[in-house]
PDB file of N, CA, C and O in Angstrom:
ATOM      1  N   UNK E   1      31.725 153.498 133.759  1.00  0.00           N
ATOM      2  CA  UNK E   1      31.387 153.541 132.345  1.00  0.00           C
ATOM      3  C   UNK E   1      32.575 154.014 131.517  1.00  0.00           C
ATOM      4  O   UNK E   1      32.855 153.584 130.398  1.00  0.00           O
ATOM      5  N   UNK E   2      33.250 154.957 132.197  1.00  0.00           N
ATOM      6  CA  UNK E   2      34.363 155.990 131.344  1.00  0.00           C
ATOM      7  C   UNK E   2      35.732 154.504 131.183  1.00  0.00           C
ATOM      8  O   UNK E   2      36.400 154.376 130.157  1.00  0.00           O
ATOM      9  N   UNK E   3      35.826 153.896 131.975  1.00  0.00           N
ATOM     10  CA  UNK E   3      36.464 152.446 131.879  1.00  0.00           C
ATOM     11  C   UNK E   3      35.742 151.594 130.879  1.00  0.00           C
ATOM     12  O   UNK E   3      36.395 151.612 129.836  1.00  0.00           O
ATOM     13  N   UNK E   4      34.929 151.034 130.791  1.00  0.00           N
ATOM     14  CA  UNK E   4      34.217 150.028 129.880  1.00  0.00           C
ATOM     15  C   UNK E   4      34.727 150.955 128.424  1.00  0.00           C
ATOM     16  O   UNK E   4      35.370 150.368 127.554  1.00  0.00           O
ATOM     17  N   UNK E   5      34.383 152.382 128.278  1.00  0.00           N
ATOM     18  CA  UNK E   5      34.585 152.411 127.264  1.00  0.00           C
ATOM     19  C   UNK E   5      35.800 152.757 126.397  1.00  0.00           C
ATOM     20  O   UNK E   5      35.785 152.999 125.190  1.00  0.00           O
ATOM     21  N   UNK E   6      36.912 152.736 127.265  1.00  0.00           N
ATOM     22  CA  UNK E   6      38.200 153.051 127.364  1.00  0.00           C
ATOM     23  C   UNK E   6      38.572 151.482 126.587  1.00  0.00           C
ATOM     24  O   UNK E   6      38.887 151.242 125.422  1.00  0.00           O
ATOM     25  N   UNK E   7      38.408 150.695 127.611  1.00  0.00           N
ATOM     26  CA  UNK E   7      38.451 149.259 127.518  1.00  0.00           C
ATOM     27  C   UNK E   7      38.007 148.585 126.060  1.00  0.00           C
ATOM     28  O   UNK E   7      38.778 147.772 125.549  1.00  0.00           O
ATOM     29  N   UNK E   8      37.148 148.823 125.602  1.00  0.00           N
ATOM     30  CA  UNK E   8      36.051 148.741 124.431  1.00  0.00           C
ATOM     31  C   UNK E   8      36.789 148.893 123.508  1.00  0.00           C
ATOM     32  O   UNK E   8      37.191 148.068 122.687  1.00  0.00           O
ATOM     33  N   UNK E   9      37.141 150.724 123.683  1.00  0.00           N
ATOM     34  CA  UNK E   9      38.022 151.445 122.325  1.00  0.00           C
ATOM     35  C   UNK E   9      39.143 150.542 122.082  1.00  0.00           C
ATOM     36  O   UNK E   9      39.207 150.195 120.903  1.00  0.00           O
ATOM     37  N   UNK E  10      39.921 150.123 122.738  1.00  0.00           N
ATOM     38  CA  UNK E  10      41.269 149.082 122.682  1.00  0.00           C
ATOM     39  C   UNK E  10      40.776 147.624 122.115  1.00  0.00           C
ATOM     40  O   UNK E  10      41.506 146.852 121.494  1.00  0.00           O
ATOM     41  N   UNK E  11      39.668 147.437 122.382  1.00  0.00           N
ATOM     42  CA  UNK E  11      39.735 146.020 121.437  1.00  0.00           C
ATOM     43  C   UNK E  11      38.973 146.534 120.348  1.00  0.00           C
ATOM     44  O   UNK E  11      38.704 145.616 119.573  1.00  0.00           O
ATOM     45  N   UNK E  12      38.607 147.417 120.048  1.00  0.00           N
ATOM     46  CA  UNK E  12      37.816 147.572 118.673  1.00  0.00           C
ATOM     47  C   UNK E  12      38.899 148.574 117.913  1.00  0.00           C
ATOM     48  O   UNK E  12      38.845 148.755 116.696  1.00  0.00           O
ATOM     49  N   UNK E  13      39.705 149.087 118.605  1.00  0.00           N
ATOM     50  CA  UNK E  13      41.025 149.586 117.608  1.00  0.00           C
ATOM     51  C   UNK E  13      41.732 148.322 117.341  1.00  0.00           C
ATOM     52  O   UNK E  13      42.092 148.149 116.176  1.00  0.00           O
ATOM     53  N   UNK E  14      41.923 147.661 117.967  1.00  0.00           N
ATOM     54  CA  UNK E  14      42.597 146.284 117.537  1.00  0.00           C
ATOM     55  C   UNK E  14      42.417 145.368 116.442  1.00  0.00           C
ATOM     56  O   UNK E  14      43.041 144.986 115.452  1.00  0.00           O
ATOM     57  N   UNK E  15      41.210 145.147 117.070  1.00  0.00           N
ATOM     58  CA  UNK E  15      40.229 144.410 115.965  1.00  0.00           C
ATOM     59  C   UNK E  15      40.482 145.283 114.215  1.00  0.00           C
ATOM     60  O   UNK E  15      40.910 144.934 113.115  1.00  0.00           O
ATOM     61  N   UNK E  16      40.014 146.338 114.730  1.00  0.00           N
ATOM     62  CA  UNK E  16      39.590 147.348 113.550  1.00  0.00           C
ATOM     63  C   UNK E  16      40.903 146.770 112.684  1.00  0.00           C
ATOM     64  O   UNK E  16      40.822 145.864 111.854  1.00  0.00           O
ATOM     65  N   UNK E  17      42.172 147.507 113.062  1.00  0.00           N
ATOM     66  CA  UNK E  17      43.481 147.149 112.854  1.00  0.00           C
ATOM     67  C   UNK E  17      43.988 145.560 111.780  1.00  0.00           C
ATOM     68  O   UNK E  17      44.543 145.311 110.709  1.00  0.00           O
ATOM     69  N   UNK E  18      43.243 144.718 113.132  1.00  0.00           N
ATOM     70  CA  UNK E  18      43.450 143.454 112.235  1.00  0.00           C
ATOM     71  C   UNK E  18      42.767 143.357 110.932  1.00  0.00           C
ATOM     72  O   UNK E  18      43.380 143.135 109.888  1.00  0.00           O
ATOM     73  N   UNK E  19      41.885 143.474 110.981  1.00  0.00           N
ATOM     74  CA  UNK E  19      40.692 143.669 109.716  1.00  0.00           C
ATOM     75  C   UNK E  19      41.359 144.091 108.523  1.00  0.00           C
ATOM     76  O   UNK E  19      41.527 143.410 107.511  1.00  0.00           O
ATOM     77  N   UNK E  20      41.878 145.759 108.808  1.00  0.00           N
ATOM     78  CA  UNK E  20      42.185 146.120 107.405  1.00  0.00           C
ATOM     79  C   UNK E  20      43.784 145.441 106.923  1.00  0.00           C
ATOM     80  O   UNK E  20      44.280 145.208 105.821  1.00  0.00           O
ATOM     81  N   UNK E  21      44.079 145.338 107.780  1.00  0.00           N
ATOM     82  CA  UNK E  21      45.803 144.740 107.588  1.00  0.00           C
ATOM     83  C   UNK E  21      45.253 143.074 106.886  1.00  0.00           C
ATOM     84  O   UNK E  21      45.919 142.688 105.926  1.00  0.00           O
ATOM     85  N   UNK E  22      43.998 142.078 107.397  1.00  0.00           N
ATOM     86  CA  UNK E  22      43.887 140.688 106.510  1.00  0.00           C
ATOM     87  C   UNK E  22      42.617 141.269 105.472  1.00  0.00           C
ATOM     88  O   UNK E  22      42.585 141.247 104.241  1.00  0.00           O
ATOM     89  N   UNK E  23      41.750 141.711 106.295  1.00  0.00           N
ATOM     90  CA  UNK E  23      39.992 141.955 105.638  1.00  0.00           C
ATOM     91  C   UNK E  23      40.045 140.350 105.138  1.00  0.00           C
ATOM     92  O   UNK E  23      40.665 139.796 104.231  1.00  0.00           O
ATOM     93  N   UNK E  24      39.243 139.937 106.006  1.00  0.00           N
ATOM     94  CA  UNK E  24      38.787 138.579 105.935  1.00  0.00           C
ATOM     95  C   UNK E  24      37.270 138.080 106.574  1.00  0.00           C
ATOM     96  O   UNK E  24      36.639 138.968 107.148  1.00  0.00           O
ATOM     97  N   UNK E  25      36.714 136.863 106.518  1.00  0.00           N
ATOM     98  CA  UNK E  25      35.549 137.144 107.292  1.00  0.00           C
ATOM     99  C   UNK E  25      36.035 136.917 108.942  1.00  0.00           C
ATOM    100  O   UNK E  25      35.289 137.296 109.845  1.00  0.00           O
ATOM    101  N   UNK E  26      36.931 136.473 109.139  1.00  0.00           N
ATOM    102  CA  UNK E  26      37.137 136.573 110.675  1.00  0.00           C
ATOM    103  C   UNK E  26      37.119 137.733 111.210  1.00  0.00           C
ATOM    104  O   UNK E  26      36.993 137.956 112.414  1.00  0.00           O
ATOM    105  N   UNK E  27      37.260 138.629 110.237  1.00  0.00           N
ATOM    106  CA  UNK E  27      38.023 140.210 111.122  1.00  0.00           C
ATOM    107  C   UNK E  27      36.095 140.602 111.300  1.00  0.00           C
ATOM    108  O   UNK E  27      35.640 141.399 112.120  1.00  0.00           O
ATOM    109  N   UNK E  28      35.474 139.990 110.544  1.00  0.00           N
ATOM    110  CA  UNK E  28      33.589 140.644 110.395  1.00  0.00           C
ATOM    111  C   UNK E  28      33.085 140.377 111.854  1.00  0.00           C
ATOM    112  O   UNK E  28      32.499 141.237 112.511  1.00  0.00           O
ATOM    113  N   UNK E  29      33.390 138.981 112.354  1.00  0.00           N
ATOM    114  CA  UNK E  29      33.073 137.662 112.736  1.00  0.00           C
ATOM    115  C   UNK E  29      33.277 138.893 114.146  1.00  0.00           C
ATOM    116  O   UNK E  29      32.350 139.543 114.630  1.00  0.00           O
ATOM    117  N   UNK E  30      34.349 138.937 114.466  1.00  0.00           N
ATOM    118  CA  UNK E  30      35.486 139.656 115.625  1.00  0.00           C
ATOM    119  C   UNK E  30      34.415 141.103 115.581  1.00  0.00           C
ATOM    120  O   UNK E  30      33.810 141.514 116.572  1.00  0.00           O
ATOM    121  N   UNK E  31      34.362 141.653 114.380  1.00  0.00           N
ATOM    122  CA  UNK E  31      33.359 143.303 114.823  1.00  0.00           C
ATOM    123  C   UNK E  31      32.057 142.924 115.531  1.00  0.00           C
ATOM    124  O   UNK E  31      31.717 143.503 116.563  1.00  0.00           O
ATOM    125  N   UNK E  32      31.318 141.934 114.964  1.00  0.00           N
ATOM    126  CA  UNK E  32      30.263 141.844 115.308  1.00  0.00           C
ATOM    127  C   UNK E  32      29.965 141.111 116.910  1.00  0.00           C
ATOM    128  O   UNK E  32      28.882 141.201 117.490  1.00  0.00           O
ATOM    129  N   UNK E  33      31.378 140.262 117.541  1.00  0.00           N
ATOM    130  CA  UNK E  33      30.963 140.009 118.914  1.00  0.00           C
ATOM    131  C   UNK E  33      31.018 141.297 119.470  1.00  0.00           C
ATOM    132  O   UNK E  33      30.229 141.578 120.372  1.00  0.00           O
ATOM    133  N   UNK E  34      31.988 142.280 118.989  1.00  0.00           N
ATOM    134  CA  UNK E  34      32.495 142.966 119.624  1.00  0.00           C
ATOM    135  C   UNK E  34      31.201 144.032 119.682  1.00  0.00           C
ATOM    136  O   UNK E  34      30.779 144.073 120.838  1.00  0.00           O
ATOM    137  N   UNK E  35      30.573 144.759 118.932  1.00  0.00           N
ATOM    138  CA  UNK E  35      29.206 145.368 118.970  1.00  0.00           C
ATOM    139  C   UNK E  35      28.324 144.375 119.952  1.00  0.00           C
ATOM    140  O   UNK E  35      27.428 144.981 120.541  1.00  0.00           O
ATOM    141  N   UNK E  36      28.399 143.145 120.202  1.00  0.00           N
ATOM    142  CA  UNK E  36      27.390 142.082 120.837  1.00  0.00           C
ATOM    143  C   UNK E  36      27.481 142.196 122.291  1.00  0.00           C
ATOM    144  O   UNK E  36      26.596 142.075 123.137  1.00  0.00           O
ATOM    145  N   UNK E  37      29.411 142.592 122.481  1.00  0.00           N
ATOM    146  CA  UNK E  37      29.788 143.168 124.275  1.00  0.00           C
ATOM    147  C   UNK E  37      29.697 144.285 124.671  1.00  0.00           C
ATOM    148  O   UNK E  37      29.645 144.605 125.859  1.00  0.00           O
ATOM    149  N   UNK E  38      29.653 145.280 123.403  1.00  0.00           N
ATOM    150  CA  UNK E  38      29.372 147.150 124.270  1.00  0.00           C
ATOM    151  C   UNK E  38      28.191 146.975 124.164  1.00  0.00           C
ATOM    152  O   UNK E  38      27.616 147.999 124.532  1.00  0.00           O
ATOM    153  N   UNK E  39      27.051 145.713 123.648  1.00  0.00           N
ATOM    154  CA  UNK E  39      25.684 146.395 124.051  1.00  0.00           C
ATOM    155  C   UNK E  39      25.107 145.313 125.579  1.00  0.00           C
ATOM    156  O   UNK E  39      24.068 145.322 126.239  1.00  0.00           O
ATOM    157  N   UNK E  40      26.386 144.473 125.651  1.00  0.00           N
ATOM    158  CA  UNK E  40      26.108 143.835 126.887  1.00  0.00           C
ATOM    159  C   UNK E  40      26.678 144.618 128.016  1.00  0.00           C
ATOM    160  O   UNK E  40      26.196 144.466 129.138  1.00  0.00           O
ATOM    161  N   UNK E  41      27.843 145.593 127.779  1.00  0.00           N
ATOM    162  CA  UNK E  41      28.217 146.081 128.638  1.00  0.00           C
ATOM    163  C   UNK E  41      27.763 147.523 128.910  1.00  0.00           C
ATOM    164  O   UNK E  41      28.192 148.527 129.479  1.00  0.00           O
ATOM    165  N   UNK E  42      26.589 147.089 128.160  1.00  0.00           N
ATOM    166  CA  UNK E  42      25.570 148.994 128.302  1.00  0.00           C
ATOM    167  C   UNK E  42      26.202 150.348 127.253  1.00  0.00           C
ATOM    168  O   UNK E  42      25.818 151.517 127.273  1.00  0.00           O
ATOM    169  N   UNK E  43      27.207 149.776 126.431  1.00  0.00           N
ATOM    170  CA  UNK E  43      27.676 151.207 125.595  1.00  0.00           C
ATOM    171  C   UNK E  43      26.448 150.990 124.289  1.00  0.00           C
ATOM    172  O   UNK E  43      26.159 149.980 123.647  1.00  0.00           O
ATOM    173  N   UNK E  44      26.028 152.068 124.243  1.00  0.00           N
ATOM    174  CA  UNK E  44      25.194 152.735 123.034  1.00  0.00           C
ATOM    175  C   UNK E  44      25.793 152.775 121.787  1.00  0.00           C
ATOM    176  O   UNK E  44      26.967 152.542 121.500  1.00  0.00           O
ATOM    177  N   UNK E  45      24.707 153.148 120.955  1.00  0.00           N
ATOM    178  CA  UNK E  45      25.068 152.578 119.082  1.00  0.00           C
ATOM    179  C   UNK E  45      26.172 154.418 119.263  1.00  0.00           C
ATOM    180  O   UNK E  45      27.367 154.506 118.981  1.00  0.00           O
ATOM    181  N   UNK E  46      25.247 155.654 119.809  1.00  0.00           N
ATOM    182  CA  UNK E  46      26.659 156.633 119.701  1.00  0.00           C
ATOM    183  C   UNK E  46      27.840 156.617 119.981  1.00  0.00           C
ATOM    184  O   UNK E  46      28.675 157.339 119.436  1.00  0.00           O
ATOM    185  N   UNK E  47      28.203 155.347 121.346  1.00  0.00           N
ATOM    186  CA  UNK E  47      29.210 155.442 121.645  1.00  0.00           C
ATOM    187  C   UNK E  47      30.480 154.414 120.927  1.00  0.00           C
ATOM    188  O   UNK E  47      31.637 154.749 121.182  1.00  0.00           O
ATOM    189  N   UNK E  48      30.361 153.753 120.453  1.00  0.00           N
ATOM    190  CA  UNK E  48      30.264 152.693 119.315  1.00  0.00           C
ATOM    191  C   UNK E  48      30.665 153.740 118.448  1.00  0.00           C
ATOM    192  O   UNK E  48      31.874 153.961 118.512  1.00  0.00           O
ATOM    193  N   UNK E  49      30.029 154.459 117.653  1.00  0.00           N
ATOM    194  CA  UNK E  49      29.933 154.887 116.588  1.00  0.00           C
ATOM    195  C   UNK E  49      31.610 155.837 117.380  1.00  0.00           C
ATOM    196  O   UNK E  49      32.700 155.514 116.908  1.00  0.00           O
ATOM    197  N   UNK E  50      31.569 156.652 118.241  1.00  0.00           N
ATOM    198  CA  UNK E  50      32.713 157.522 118.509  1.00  0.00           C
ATOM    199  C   UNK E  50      33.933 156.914 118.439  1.00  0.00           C
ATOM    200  O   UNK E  50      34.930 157.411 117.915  1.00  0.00           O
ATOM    201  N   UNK E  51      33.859 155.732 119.017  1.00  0.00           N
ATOM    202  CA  UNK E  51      35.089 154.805 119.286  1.00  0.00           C
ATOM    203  C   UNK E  51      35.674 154.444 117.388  1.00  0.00           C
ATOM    204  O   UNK E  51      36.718 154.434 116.736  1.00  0.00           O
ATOM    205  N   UNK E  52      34.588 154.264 117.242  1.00  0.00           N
ATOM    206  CA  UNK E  52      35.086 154.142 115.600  1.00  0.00           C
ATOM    207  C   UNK E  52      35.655 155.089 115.227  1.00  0.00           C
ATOM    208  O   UNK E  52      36.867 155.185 115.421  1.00  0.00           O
ATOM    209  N   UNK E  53      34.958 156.045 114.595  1.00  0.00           N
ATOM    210  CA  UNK E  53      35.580 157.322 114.259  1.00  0.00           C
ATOM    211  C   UNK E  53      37.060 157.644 114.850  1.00  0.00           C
ATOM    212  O   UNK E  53      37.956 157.964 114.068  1.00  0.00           O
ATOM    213  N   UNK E  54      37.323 157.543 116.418  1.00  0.00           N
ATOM    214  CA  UNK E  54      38.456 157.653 116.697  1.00  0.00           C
ATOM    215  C   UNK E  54      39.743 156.760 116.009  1.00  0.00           C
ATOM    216  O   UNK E  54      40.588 157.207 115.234  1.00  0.00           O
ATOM    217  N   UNK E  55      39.637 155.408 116.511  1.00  0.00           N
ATOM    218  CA  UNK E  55      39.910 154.697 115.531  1.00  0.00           C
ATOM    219  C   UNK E  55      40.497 154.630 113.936  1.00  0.00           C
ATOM    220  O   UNK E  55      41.596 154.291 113.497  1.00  0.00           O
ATOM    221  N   UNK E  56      39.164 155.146 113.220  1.00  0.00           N
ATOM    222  CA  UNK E  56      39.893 155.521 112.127  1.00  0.00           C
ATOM    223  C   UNK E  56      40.519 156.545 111.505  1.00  0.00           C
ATOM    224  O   UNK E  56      41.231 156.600 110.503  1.00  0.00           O
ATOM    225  N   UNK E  57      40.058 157.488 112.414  1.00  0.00           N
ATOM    226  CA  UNK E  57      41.237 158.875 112.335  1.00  0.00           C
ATOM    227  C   UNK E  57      42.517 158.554 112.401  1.00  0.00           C
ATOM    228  O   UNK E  57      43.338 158.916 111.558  1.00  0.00           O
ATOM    229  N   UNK E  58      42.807 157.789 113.493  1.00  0.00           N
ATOM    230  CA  UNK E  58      43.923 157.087 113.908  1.00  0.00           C
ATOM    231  C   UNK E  58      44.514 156.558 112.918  1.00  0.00           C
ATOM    232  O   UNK E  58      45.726 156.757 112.999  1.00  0.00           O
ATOM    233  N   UNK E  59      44.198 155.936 111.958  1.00  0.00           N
ATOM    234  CA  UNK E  59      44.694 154.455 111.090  1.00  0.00           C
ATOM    235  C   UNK E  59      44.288 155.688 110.186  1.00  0.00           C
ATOM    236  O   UNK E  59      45.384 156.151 109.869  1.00  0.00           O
ATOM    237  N   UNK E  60      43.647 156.206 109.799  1.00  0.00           N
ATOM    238  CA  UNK E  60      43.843 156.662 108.161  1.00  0.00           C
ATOM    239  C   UNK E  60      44.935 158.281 108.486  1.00  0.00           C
ATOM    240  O   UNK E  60      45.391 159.028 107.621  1.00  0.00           O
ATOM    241  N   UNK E  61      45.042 158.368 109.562  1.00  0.00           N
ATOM    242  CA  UNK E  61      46.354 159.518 110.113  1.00  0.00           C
ATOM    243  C   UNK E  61      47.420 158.817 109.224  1.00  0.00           C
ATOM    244  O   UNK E  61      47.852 159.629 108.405  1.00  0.00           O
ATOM    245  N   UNK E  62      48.002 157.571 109.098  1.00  0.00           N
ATOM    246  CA  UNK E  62      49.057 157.376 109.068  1.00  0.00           C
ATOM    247  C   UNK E  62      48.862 156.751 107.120  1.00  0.00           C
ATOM    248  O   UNK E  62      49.904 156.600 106.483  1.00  0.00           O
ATOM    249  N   UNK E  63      47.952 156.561 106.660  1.00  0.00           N
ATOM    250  CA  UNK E  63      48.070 156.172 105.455  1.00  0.00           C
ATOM    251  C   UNK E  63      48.581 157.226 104.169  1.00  0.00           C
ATOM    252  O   UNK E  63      48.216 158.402 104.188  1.00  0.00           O
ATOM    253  N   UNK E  64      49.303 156.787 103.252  1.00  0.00           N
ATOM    254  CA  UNK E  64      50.283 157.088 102.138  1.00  0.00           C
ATOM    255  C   UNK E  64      49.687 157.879 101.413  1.00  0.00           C
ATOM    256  O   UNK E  64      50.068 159.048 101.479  1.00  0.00           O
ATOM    257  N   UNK E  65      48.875 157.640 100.738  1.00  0.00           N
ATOM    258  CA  UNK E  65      47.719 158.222  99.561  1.00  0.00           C
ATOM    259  C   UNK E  65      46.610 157.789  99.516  1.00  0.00           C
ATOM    260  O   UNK E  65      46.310 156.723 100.053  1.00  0.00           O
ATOM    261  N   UNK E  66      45.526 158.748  98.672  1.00  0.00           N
ATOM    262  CA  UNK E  66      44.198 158.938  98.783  1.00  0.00           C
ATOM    263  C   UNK E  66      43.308 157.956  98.537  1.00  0.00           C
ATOM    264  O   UNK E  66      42.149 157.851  98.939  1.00  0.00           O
ATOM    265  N   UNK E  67      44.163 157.000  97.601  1.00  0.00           N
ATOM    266  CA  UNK E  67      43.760 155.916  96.924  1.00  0.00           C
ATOM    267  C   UNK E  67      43.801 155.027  98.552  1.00  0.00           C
ATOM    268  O   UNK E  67      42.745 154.607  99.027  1.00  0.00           O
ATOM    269  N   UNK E  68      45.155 154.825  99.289  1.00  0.00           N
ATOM    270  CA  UNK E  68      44.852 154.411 100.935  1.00  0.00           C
ATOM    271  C   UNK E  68      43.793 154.117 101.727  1.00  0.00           C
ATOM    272  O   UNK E  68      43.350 153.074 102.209  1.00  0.00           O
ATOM    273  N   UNK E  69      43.342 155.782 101.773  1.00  0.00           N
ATOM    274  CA  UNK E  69      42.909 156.266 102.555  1.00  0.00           C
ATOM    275  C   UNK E  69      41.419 155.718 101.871  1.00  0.00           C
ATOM    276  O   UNK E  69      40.862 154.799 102.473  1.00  0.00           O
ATOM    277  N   UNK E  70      40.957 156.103 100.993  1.00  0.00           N
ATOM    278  CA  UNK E  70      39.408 155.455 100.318  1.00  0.00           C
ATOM    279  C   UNK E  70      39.118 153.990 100.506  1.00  0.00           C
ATOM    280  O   UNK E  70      38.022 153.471 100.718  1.00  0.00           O
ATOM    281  N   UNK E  71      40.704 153.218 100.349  1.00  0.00           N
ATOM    282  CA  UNK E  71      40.254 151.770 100.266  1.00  0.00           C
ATOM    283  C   UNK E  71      40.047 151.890 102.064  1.00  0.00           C
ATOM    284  O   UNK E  71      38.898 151.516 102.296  1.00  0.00           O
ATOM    285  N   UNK E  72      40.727 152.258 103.315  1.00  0.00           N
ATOM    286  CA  UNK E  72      40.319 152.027 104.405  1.00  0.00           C
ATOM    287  C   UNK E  72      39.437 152.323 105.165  1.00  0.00           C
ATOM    288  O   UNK E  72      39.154 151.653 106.158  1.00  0.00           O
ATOM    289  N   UNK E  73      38.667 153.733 104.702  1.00  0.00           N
ATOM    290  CA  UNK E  73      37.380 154.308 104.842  1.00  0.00           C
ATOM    291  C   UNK E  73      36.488 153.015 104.487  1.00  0.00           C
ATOM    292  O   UNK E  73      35.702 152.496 105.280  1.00  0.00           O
ATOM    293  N   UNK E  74      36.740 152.564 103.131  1.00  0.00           N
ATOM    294  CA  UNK E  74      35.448 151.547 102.629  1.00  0.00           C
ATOM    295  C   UNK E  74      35.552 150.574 103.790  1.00  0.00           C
ATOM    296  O   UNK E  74      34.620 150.222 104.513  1.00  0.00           O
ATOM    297  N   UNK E  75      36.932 150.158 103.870  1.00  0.00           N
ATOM    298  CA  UNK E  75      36.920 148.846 104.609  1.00  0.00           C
ATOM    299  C   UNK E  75      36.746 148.375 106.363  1.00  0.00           C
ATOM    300  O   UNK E  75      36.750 147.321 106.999  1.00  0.00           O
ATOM    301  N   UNK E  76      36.602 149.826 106.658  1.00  0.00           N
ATOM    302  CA  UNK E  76      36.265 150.381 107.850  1.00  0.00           C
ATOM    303  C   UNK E  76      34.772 150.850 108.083  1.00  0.00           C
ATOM    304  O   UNK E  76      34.098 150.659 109.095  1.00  0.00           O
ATOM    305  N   UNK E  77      34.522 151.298 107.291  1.00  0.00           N
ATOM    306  CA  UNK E  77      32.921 151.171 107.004  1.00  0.00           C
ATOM    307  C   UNK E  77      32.016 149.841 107.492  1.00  0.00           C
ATOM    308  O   UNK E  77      31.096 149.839 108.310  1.00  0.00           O
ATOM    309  N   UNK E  78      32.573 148.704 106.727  1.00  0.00           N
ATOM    310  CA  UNK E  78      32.422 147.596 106.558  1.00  0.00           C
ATOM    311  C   UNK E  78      32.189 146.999 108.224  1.00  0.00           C
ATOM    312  O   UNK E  78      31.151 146.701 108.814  1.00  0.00           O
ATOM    313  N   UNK E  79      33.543 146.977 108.641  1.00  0.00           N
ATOM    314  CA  UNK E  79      33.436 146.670 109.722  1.00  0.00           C
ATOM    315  C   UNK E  79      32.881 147.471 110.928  1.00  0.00           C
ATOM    316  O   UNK E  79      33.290 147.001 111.989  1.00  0.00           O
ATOM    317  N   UNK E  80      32.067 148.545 111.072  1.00  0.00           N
ATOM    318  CA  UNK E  80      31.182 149.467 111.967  1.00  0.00           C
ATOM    319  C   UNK E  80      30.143 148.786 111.846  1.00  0.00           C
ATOM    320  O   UNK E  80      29.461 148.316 112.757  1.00  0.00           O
ATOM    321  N   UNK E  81      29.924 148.675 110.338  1.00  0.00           N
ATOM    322  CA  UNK E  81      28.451 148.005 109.795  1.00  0.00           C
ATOM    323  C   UNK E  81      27.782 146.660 110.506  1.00  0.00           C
ATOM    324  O   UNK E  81      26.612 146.409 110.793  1.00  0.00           O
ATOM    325  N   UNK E  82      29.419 145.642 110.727  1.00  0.00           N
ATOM    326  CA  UNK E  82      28.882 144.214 111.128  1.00  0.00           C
ATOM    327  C   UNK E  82      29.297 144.548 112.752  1.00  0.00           C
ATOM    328  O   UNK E  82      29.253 143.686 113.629  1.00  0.00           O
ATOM    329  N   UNK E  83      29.655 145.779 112.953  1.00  0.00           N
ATOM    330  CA  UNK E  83      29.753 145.865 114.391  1.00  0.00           C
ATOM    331  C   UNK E  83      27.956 146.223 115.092  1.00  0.00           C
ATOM    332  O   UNK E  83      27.192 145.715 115.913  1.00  0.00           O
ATOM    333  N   UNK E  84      27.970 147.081 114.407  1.00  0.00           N
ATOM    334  CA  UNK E  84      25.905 147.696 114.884  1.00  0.00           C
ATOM    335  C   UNK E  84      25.322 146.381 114.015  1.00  0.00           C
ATOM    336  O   UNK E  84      24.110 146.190 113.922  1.00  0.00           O
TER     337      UNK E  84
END
């Protein structure tokens, strides 16, 4: 399990990644298989939810200003949303 979700976190940081760098509907398209394989591969809506959070700690660690950081919260939001 501690693999699957190791595994998981890396394409949904990825994904996540691509998203806010185009935010397009492909990047939606991409969250939502991706929520469709941690619940095929047995990970839970909490664990999902952690991987995110990590994630965007990660990516809003490195953003400029607040104004940044709000637009990637929203837009990260977004994509958790079409992930569950």
């Amino acid at each position: 399990m501690a693999a699957q979700r190791m595994l998981f976190a890396r394409r949904y940081r990825a994904a996540l990644l691509d998203y806010l760098l185009g935010s397009d509907e492909a990047g939606l398209v991409r969250a939502y298989e991706l929520g469709r394989a941690a619940m095929r591969e047995g990970l839970g809506l909490l664990e999902i939810v952690r991987v995110h959070q990590g994630a965007t700690r990660t990516i809003v660690g490195s953003a400029r200003d607040v104004d940044s950081v709000l637009k990637t919260l929203d837009a990260a939001g977004e994509f958790l949303m079409e992930t569950v």
